mmCIF file of C-alpha atoms and ligand atoms in Angstrom:
data_model
loop_
_atom_site.group_PDB
_atom_site.id
_atom_site.type_symbol
_atom_site.label_atom_id
_atom_site.label_comp_id
_atom_site.label_asym_id
_atom_site.label_seq_id
_atom_site.Cartn_x
_atom_site.Cartn_y
_atom_site.Cartn_z
ATOM 1 C CA MET A 1241 1.359 -9.784 16.612
ATOM 2 C CA SER A 1242 4.744 -8.394 15.613
ATOM 3 C CA THR A 1243 7.311 -7.211 18.164
ATOM 4 C CA PRO A 1244 7.656 -3.392 18.480
ATOM 5 C CA ILE A 1245 10.702 -2.100 16.606
ATOM 6 C CA LEU A 1246 9.952 1.609 16.106
ATOM 7 C CA ALA A 1247 9.519 4.692 18.263
ATOM 8 C CA PRO A 1248 6.275 6.331 16.998
ATOM 9 C CA ARG A 1249 6.437 10.136 16.909
ATOM 10 C CA ARG A 1250 3.293 10.294 19.106
ATOM 11 C CA GLU A 1251 1.180 7.903 21.165
ATOM 12 C CA GLY A 1252 -1.973 6.509 19.582
ATOM 13 C CA LEU A 1253 -1.500 7.692 15.988
ATOM 14 C CA ARG A 1254 -4.677 7.249 13.924
ATOM 15 C CA GLY A 1255 -5.007 6.414 10.264
ATOM 16 C CA VAL A 1256 -6.294 4.407 7.335
ATOM 17 C CA ILE A 1257 -4.763 1.321 5.734
ATOM 18 C CA THR A 1258 -6.403 0.258 2.462
ATOM 19 C CA GLY A 1259 -6.145 -3.367 1.370
ATOM 20 C CA ALA A 1260 -5.860 -4.227 5.070
ATOM 21 C CA GLY A 1261 -7.477 -7.625 4.606
ATOM 22 C CA SER A 1262 -4.533 -9.427 3.055
ATOM 23 C CA GLY A 1263 -0.830 -9.515 2.280
ATOM 24 C CA ILE A 1264 1.274 -6.381 2.792
ATOM 25 C CA GLY A 1265 -1.708 -4.338 4.058
ATOM 26 C CA ARG A 1266 -2.538 -6.959 6.696
ATOM 27 C CA SER A 1267 1.077 -7.143 7.767
ATOM 28 C CA CYS A 1268 1.087 -3.316 8.138
ATOM 29 C CA LEU A 1269 -2.067 -3.478 10.222
ATOM 30 C CA GLU A 1270 -0.503 -5.979 12.648
ATOM 31 C CA LEU A 1271 2.724 -3.997 12.928
ATOM 32 C CA PHE A 1272 0.923 -0.672 13.393
ATOM 33 C CA LEU A 1273 -1.294 -2.101 16.167
ATOM 34 C CA ALA A 1274 1.789 -3.535 17.887
ATOM 35 C CA HIS A 1275 3.108 0.048 17.987
ATOM 36 C CA GLY A 1276 -0.021 1.470 19.610
ATOM 37 C CA ALA A 1277 -1.595 2.918 16.447
ATOM 38 C CA ARG A 1278 -5.350 2.945 15.892
ATOM 39 C CA VAL A 1279 -6.270 1.765 12.420
ATOM 40 C CA ASP A 1280 -9.259 2.254 10.132
ATOM 41 C CA ALA A 1281 -8.929 -0.913 8.065
ATOM 42 C CA TRP A 1282 -10.398 -0.718 4.548
ATOM 43 C CA ASP A 1283 -10.865 -3.532 2.083
ATOM 44 C CA ARG A 1284 -13.391 -4.371 -0.603
ATOM 45 C CA SER A 1285 -13.744 -7.866 0.865
ATOM 46 C CA PRO A 1286 -15.857 -8.085 4.059
ATOM 47 C CA GLU A 1287 -14.581 -11.626 4.700
ATOM 48 C CA ALA A 1288 -10.994 -10.391 4.728
ATOM 49 C CA LEU A 1289 -11.809 -7.967 7.573
ATOM 50 C CA ALA A 1290 -14.144 -10.216 9.586
ATOM 51 C CA ASP A 1291 -11.550 -11.277 12.191
ATOM 52 C CA LEU A 1292 -10.939 -7.613 13.183
ATOM 53 C CA ASN A 1293 -14.455 -6.683 14.228
ATOM 54 C CA ASP A 1294 -14.089 -7.017 18.021
ATOM 55 C CA ARG A 1295 -11.053 -4.785 18.612
ATOM 56 C CA ASP A 1296 -11.085 -1.287 20.189
ATOM 57 C CA ASP A 1297 -8.045 -0.155 18.204
ATOM 58 C CA VAL A 1298 -9.463 -1.128 14.783
ATOM 59 C CA ALA A 1299 -12.518 0.025 12.835
ATOM 60 C CA THR A 1300 -13.281 -1.921 9.680
ATOM 61 C CA ARG A 1301 -14.890 -0.533 6.560
ATOM 62 C CA VAL A 1302 -15.861 -2.328 3.375
ATOM 63 C CA VAL A 1303 -14.723 0.151 0.742
ATOM 64 C CA ASP A 1304 -13.965 -0.166 -2.959
ATOM 65 C CA VAL A 1305 -11.175 2.382 -3.447
ATOM 66 C CA THR A 1306 -12.156 2.850 -7.100
ATOM 67 C CA ASP A 1307 -15.528 4.312 -6.056
ATOM 68 C CA PRO A 1308 -15.002 7.996 -5.121
ATOM 69 C CA GLU A 1309 -18.385 8.331 -3.387
ATOM 70 C CA SER A 1310 -17.890 5.397 -1.049
ATOM 71 C CA VAL A 1311 -14.303 6.539 -0.400
ATOM 72 C CA ALA A 1312 -15.526 10.036 0.537
ATOM 73 C CA ALA A 1313 -18.124 8.586 2.933
ATOM 74 C CA ALA A 1314 -15.566 6.217 4.500
ATOM 75 C CA ALA A 1315 -13.023 9.042 4.900
ATOM 76 C CA ALA A 1316 -15.591 11.186 6.734
ATOM 77 C CA GLU A 1317 -16.559 8.270 9.009
ATOM 78 C CA ALA A 1318 -12.936 7.359 9.735
ATOM 79 C CA THR A 1319 -12.030 10.965 10.596
ATOM 80 C CA GLU A 1320 -15.000 11.182 12.941
ATOM 81 C CA THR A 1321 -14.367 7.775 14.545
ATOM 82 C CA TRP A 1322 -10.789 8.639 15.553
ATOM 83 C CA ASN A 1323 -11.270 12.409 15.867
ATOM 84 C CA GLY A 1324 -8.592 12.979 13.211
ATOM 85 C CA ILE A 1325 -6.251 11.105 10.885
ATOM 86 C CA ASP A 1326 -2.430 11.021 11.086
ATOM 87 C CA PHE A 1327 -1.571 8.643 8.232
ATOM 88 C CA VAL A 1328 -2.891 6.843 5.185
ATOM 89 C CA VAL A 1329 -1.284 3.753 3.681
ATOM 90 C CA ASN A 1330 -2.453 3.128 0.106
ATOM 91 C CA CYS A 1331 -1.932 -0.615 -0.073
ATOM 92 C CA ALA A 1332 -5.025 -1.789 -2.010
ATOM 93 C CA GLY A 1333 -3.776 -2.756 -5.433
ATOM 94 C CA GLY A 1334 -3.927 -5.321 -8.175
ATOM 95 C CA PHE A 1335 -1.647 -7.073 -10.664
ATOM 96 C CA LEU A 1336 -1.932 -7.705 -14.405
ATOM 97 C CA VAL A 1337 0.281 -10.085 -16.322
ATOM 98 C CA GLY A 1338 0.434 -10.602 -20.090
ATOM 99 C CA PRO A 1339 2.228 -9.367 -23.202
ATOM 100 C CA LEU A 1340 1.086 -6.225 -25.045
ATOM 101 C CA ALA A 1341 -0.383 -8.334 -27.858
ATOM 102 C CA GLU A 1342 -2.831 -10.020 -25.490
ATOM 103 C CA VAL A 1343 -3.806 -7.452 -22.886
ATOM 104 C CA SER A 1344 -7.398 -6.189 -23.030
ATOM 105 C CA ALA A 1345 -8.428 -2.522 -22.839
ATOM 106 C CA ASP A 1346 -10.879 -3.384 -20.076
ATOM 107 C CA ALA A 1347 -8.186 -5.039 -17.950
ATOM 108 C CA VAL A 1348 -5.855 -2.036 -18.372
ATOM 109 C CA ARG A 1349 -8.632 0.385 -17.442
ATOM 110 C CA LYS A 1350 -9.528 -1.635 -14.318
ATOM 111 C CA LEU A 1351 -5.872 -1.865 -13.281
ATOM 112 C CA PHE A 1352 -5.300 1.884 -13.540
ATOM 113 C CA ASP A 1353 -8.606 2.522 -11.747
ATOM 114 C CA LEU A 1354 -7.397 0.432 -8.828
ATOM 115 C CA ASN A 1355 -3.701 1.308 -8.620
ATOM 116 C CA VAL A 1356 -3.702 4.955 -9.753
ATOM 117 C CA LEU A 1357 -7.223 6.348 -9.339
ATOM 118 C CA GLY A 1358 -7.735 4.450 -6.055
ATOM 119 C CA THR A 1359 -4.546 5.880 -4.552
ATOM 120 C CA THR A 1360 -5.627 9.328 -5.721
ATOM 121 C CA VAL A 1361 -9.193 9.395 -4.443
ATOM 122 C CA VAL A 1362 -8.299 7.902 -1.052
ATOM 123 C CA THR A 1363 -5.505 10.430 -0.479
ATOM 124 C CA GLN A 1364 -7.669 13.290 -1.733
ATOM 125 C CA ALA A 1365 -10.584 12.356 0.539
ATOM 126 C CA LEU A 1366 -8.314 12.220 3.618
ATOM 127 C CA LEU A 1367 -6.278 15.293 2.698
ATOM 128 C CA PRO A 1368 -8.059 17.874 4.924
ATOM 129 C CA ALA A 1369 -7.524 15.609 7.942
ATOM 130 C CA LEU A 1370 -3.888 14.956 6.976
ATOM 131 C CA VAL A 1371 -3.218 18.681 6.581
ATOM 132 C CA ALA A 1372 -4.805 19.311 10.001
ATOM 133 C CA SER A 1373 -2.511 16.717 11.652
ATOM 134 C CA LYS A 1374 0.564 17.363 9.461
ATOM 135 C CA GLY A 1375 0.289 13.670 8.648
ATOM 136 C CA ALA A 1376 1.931 11.096 6.419
ATOM 137 C CA VAL A 1377 0.929 9.386 3.175
ATOM 138 C CA VAL A 1378 2.590 6.101 2.228
ATOM 139 C CA ASN A 1379 1.951 4.729 -1.257
ATOM 140 C CA VAL A 1380 2.826 1.225 -2.419
ATOM 141 C CA ALA A 1381 4.631 1.228 -5.770
ATOM 142 C CA SER A 1382 6.741 -1.734 -6.972
ATOM 143 C CA SER A 1383 10.310 -2.585 -7.987
ATOM 144 C CA VAL A 1384 8.999 -2.970 -11.547
ATOM 145 C CA ALA A 1385 8.234 0.769 -11.474
ATOM 146 C CA LEU A 1386 11.999 1.305 -11.267
ATOM 147 C CA LYS A 1387 13.298 -1.268 -13.744
ATOM 148 C CA ALA A 1388 11.712 -2.536 -16.967
ATOM 149 C CA THR A 1389 10.575 -6.171 -16.980
ATOM 150 C CA VAL A 1390 8.750 -8.273 -19.572
ATOM 151 C CA SER A 1391 5.129 -9.423 -19.457
ATOM 152 C CA ASN A 1392 3.684 -6.965 -16.938
ATOM 153 C CA SER A 1393 4.178 -3.607 -18.637
ATOM 154 C CA HIS A 1394 0.842 -2.100 -17.632
ATOM 155 C CA TYR A 1395 1.222 -3.133 -14.005
ATOM 156 C CA ALA A 1396 4.723 -1.609 -14.058
ATOM 157 C CA ALA A 1397 3.417 1.581 -15.668
ATOM 158 C CA SER A 1398 0.620 1.885 -13.092
ATOM 159 C CA LYS A 1399 3.205 1.581 -10.303
ATOM 160 C CA ALA A 1400 5.535 4.063 -12.033
ATOM 161 C CA ALA A 1401 2.566 6.442 -11.906
ATOM 162 C CA VAL A 1402 2.203 5.788 -8.167
ATOM 163 C CA ALA A 1403 5.930 6.457 -7.664
ATOM 164 C CA HIS A 1404 5.749 9.730 -9.557
ATOM 165 C CA LEU A 1405 2.540 10.842 -7.842
ATOM 166 C CA THR A 1406 4.485 10.327 -4.615
ATOM 167 C CA ARG A 1407 7.207 12.747 -5.713
ATOM 168 C CA CYS A 1408 4.750 15.341 -7.091
ATOM 169 C CA TRP A 1409 2.488 15.214 -4.014
ATOM 170 C CA ALA A 1410 5.533 15.503 -1.724
ATOM 171 C CA LEU A 1411 6.415 18.738 -3.501
ATOM 172 C CA GLU A 1412 2.828 20.001 -3.482
ATOM 173 C CA LEU A 1413 1.960 19.095 0.112
ATOM 174 C CA GLY A 1414 5.307 19.678 1.835
ATOM 175 C CA PRO A 1415 4.556 23.347 2.596
ATOM 176 C CA GLN A 1416 1.404 22.163 4.422
ATOM 177 C CA GLY A 1417 3.447 19.771 6.545
ATOM 178 C CA VAL A 1418 2.203 16.564 4.875
ATOM 179 C CA ARG A 1419 4.916 13.996 4.020
ATOM 180 C CA VAL A 1420 4.404 11.632 1.078
ATOM 181 C CA ASN A 1421 6.627 8.571 0.608
ATOM 182 C CA SER A 1422 6.381 5.268 -1.177
ATOM 183 C CA VAL A 1423 7.851 1.798 -1.018
ATOM 184 C CA ALA A 1424 8.765 -0.231 -4.089
ATOM 185 C CA PRO A 1425 8.621 -3.888 -3.038
ATOM 186 C CA GLY A 1426 10.054 -6.697 -5.105
ATOM 187 C CA PRO A 1427 8.063 -9.906 -5.663
ATOM 188 C CA THR A 1428 6.426 -10.812 -2.356
ATOM 189 C CA MET A 1429 4.485 -13.921 -1.322
ATOM 190 C CA THR A 1430 0.852 -12.753 -1.115
ATOM 191 C CA ALA A 1431 -2.530 -13.526 -2.673
ATOM 192 C CA ILE A 1432 -2.076 -10.895 -5.410
ATOM 193 C CA TYR A 1433 -0.946 -13.261 -8.173
ATOM 194 C CA GLN A 1434 -3.818 -15.710 -7.796
ATOM 195 C CA SER A 1435 -6.270 -12.809 -7.375
ATOM 196 C CA ALA A 1436 -5.065 -11.654 -10.818
ATOM 197 C CA GLY A 1437 -6.150 -15.012 -12.269
ATOM 198 C CA MET A 1438 -2.839 -16.881 -12.211
ATOM 199 C CA SER A 1439 -2.851 -20.566 -11.264
ATOM 200 C CA ALA A 1440 -0.708 -21.748 -8.342
ATOM 201 C CA GLU A 1441 1.683 -23.231 -10.896
ATOM 202 C CA GLN A 1442 1.970 -19.980 -12.903
ATOM 203 C CA GLU A 1443 2.512 -18.058 -9.662
ATOM 204 C CA SER A 1444 5.275 -20.352 -8.511
ATOM 205 C CA THR A 1445 6.986 -20.242 -11.939
ATOM 206 C CA LEU A 1446 6.867 -16.428 -12.010
ATOM 207 C CA LEU A 1447 8.203 -16.087 -8.458
ATOM 208 C CA ARG A 1448 10.941 -18.678 -9.085
ATOM 209 C CA GLU A 1449 12.046 -16.921 -12.283
ATOM 210 C CA ARG A 1450 12.010 -13.514 -10.582
ATOM 211 C CA ALA A 1451 13.950 -14.854 -7.565
ATOM 212 C CA ALA A 1452 16.696 -16.084 -9.908
ATOM 213 C CA THR A 1453 17.235 -12.496 -11.158
ATOM 214 C CA ILE A 1454 17.294 -10.922 -7.674
ATOM 215 C CA PRO A 1455 20.770 -10.356 -6.218
ATOM 216 C CA LEU A 1456 19.667 -11.815 -2.857
ATOM 217 C CA ARG A 1457 18.105 -14.773 -4.747
ATOM 218 C CA ARG A 1458 14.738 -14.882 -3.004
ATOM 219 C CA VAL A 1459 11.332 -13.195 -3.001
ATOM 220 C CA GLY A 1460 10.133 -11.060 -0.076
ATOM 221 C CA GLU A 1461 7.807 -11.528 2.886
ATOM 222 C CA PRO A 1462 5.020 -8.976 3.524
ATOM 223 C CA VAL A 1463 6.508 -7.860 6.871
ATOM 224 C CA GLU A 1464 9.772 -6.888 5.169
ATOM 225 C CA THR A 1465 7.860 -4.146 3.327
ATOM 226 C CA ALA A 1466 5.495 -3.385 6.226
ATOM 227 C CA ARG A 1467 8.451 -2.407 8.452
ATOM 228 C CA TRP A 1468 9.454 0.432 6.106
ATOM 229 C CA ILE A 1469 5.863 1.551 5.621
ATOM 230 C CA ALA A 1470 5.535 1.731 9.419
ATOM 231 C CA ARG A 1471 8.703 3.808 9.642
ATOM 232 C CA PHE A 1472 7.355 6.352 7.124
ATOM 233 C CA ALA A 1473 3.840 6.428 8.620
ATOM 234 C CA LEU A 1474 4.533 6.293 12.354
ATOM 235 C CA GLU A 1475 8.071 7.364 13.124
ATOM 236 C CA ASP A 1476 9.919 9.504 10.607
ATOM 237 C CA ASP A 1477 9.205 13.231 10.457
ATOM 238 C CA TRP A 1478 11.754 14.485 7.926
ATOM 239 C CA THR A 1479 11.633 12.263 4.832
ATOM 240 C CA THR A 1480 9.372 13.059 1.887
ATOM 241 C CA GLY A 1481 9.192 12.206 -1.820
ATOM 242 C CA THR A 1482 11.042 8.893 -1.422
ATOM 243 C CA VAL A 1483 10.480 5.804 -3.576
ATOM 244 C CA LEU A 1484 12.279 3.189 -1.490
ATOM 245 C CA PRO A 1485 13.169 -0.144 -3.150
ATOM 246 C CA ILE A 1486 12.641 -3.101 -0.803
ATOM 247 C CA ASP A 1487 13.485 -5.804 -3.263
ATOM 248 C CA GLY A 1488 16.652 -7.743 -2.491
ATOM 249 C CA GLY A 1489 18.399 -5.583 -5.094
ATOM 250 C CA MET A 1490 16.045 -6.469 -7.982
ATOM 251 C CA SER A 1491 15.805 -2.883 -9.269
ATOM 252 C CA LEU A 1492 19.578 -2.362 -9.470
HETATM 253 N N1 NAD B 388 2.948 -9.103 -3.779
HETATM 254 C C1 NAD B 388 3.867 -8.535 -4.548
HETATM 255 O O1 NAD B 388 4.716 -9.206 -5.163
HETATM 256 C C2 NAD B 388 3.916 -7.041 -4.665
HETATM 257 C C3 NAD B 388 5.083 -6.452 -5.155
HETATM 258 C C4 NAD B 388 5.140 -5.068 -5.294
HETATM 259 C C5 NAD B 388 4.036 -4.302 -4.940
HETATM 260 N N2 NAD B 388 2.919 -4.914 -4.475
HETATM 261 C C6 NAD B 388 1.780 -4.061 -4.128
HETATM 262 O O2 NAD B 388 1.471 -4.227 -2.760
HETATM 263 C C7 NAD B 388 0.093 -3.868 -2.549
HETATM 264 C C8 NAD B 388 -0.560 -4.940 -1.705
HETATM 265 O O3 NAD B 388 -0.623 -6.124 -2.469
HETATM 266 P P1 NAD B 388 -0.462 -7.573 -1.836
HETATM 267 O O4 NAD B 388 0.630 -8.223 -2.560
HETATM 268 O O5 NAD B 388 -0.439 -7.497 -0.371
HETATM 269 O O6 NAD B 388 -1.821 -8.231 -2.390
HETATM 270 P P2 NAD B 388 -3.063 -8.944 -1.715
HETATM 271 O O7 NAD B 388 -3.884 -9.416 -2.852
HETATM 272 O O8 NAD B 388 -2.609 -9.944 -0.698
HETATM 273 O O9 NAD B 388 -3.796 -7.752 -0.950
HETATM 274 C C9 NAD B 388 -4.483 -6.740 -1.645
HETATM 275 C C10 NAD B 388 -5.719 -6.365 -0.836
HETATM 276 O O10 NAD B 388 -6.343 -5.267 -1.506
HETATM 277 C C11 NAD B 388 -7.750 -5.496 -1.533
HETATM 278 N N3 NAD B 388 -8.338 -4.795 -2.665
HETATM 279 C C12 NAD B 388 -8.212 -5.106 -3.978
HETATM 280 N N4 NAD B 388 -8.933 -4.273 -4.725
HETATM 281 C C13 NAD B 388 -9.526 -3.391 -3.871
HETATM 282 C C14 NAD B 388 -10.408 -2.289 -4.039
HETATM 283 N N5 NAD B 388 -10.857 -1.935 -5.246
HETATM 284 N N6 NAD B 388 -10.804 -1.613 -2.942
HETATM 285 C C15 NAD B 388 -10.383 -1.977 -1.704
HETATM 286 N N7 NAD B 388 -9.563 -3.036 -1.483
HETATM 287 C C16 NAD B 388 -9.148 -3.725 -2.550
HETATM 288 C C17 NAD B 388 -7.884 -7.006 -1.671
HETATM 289 O O11 NAD B 388 -9.180 -7.457 -1.265
HETATM 290 C C18 NAD B 388 -6.751 -7.497 -0.767
HETATM 291 O O12 NAD B 388 -7.194 -7.675 0.574
HETATM 292 C C19 NAD B 388 -0.504 -3.694 -3.952
HETATM 293 O O13 NAD B 388 -0.584 -2.322 -4.252
HETATM 294 C C20 NAD B 388 0.499 -4.374 -4.845
HETATM 295 O O14 NAD B 388 0.482 -3.876 -6.164
HETATM 296 C C21 NAD B 388 2.832 -6.251 -4.308
#
């Protein structure tokens, strides 16, 4: 468990983290629990959630965020389980690498379903509960949404969409008291690259090449992003519409 570093705006905040089984989402889950939050942990992989089943402060749900019906059912169950929802962290996401000449239409469609549609349907399904609590949405964009890079244009475009949805939803939902922010992490050591079909060698080449272009000359750790997500979801009450780079300066 991570050491508490924030002062949550209320005791026992309740909310949903998608992609909570691995990487940045799992790091958020650990940090949120260390700050007294109660978390509805969603992932499409039951195995990734299996170690969480015996805790009072966590409910696990196997949910594919690209399936609006199962998202709607999970949102209703989560709201009932915790008697309300104060935050949602849209962390479930996927990566796609490859030049324009080689990318398949099916892969692009699946990527946008996961990164853009998934973020949309999860937030939409939880919106009545978030309006009731004057809650917080935190989306996970990427540093490549802020600066053009080669060989992952569709991933970058899907994350640019997430960044801009953040700004538009902040404007739309602000009058109802709902804050919407996003983080834009640089390359971070997680399972995402191998889940996208890259070999360990391809992953290490990509991360090494990216690290060489980053002013701080290294890639990130999941907790370095999770700390800012926690700040937006649990503590801050005044920021909205932000796309915060957490990337060692990569997007400069
Ligand atoms: N790792 C990086 O370098 C990096 C950089 C910038 C942004 N991001 C973003 O951070 C977020 C988290 O990624 P990560 O790096 O921790 O990856 P990860 O692969 O470690 O974790 C992603 C989790 O999402 C789950 N998931 C995937 N598809 C899902 C679906 N359809 N429904 C529900 N759950 C699903 C996976 O099972 C996994 O547990 C993603 O949105 C990713 O695009 C990652």
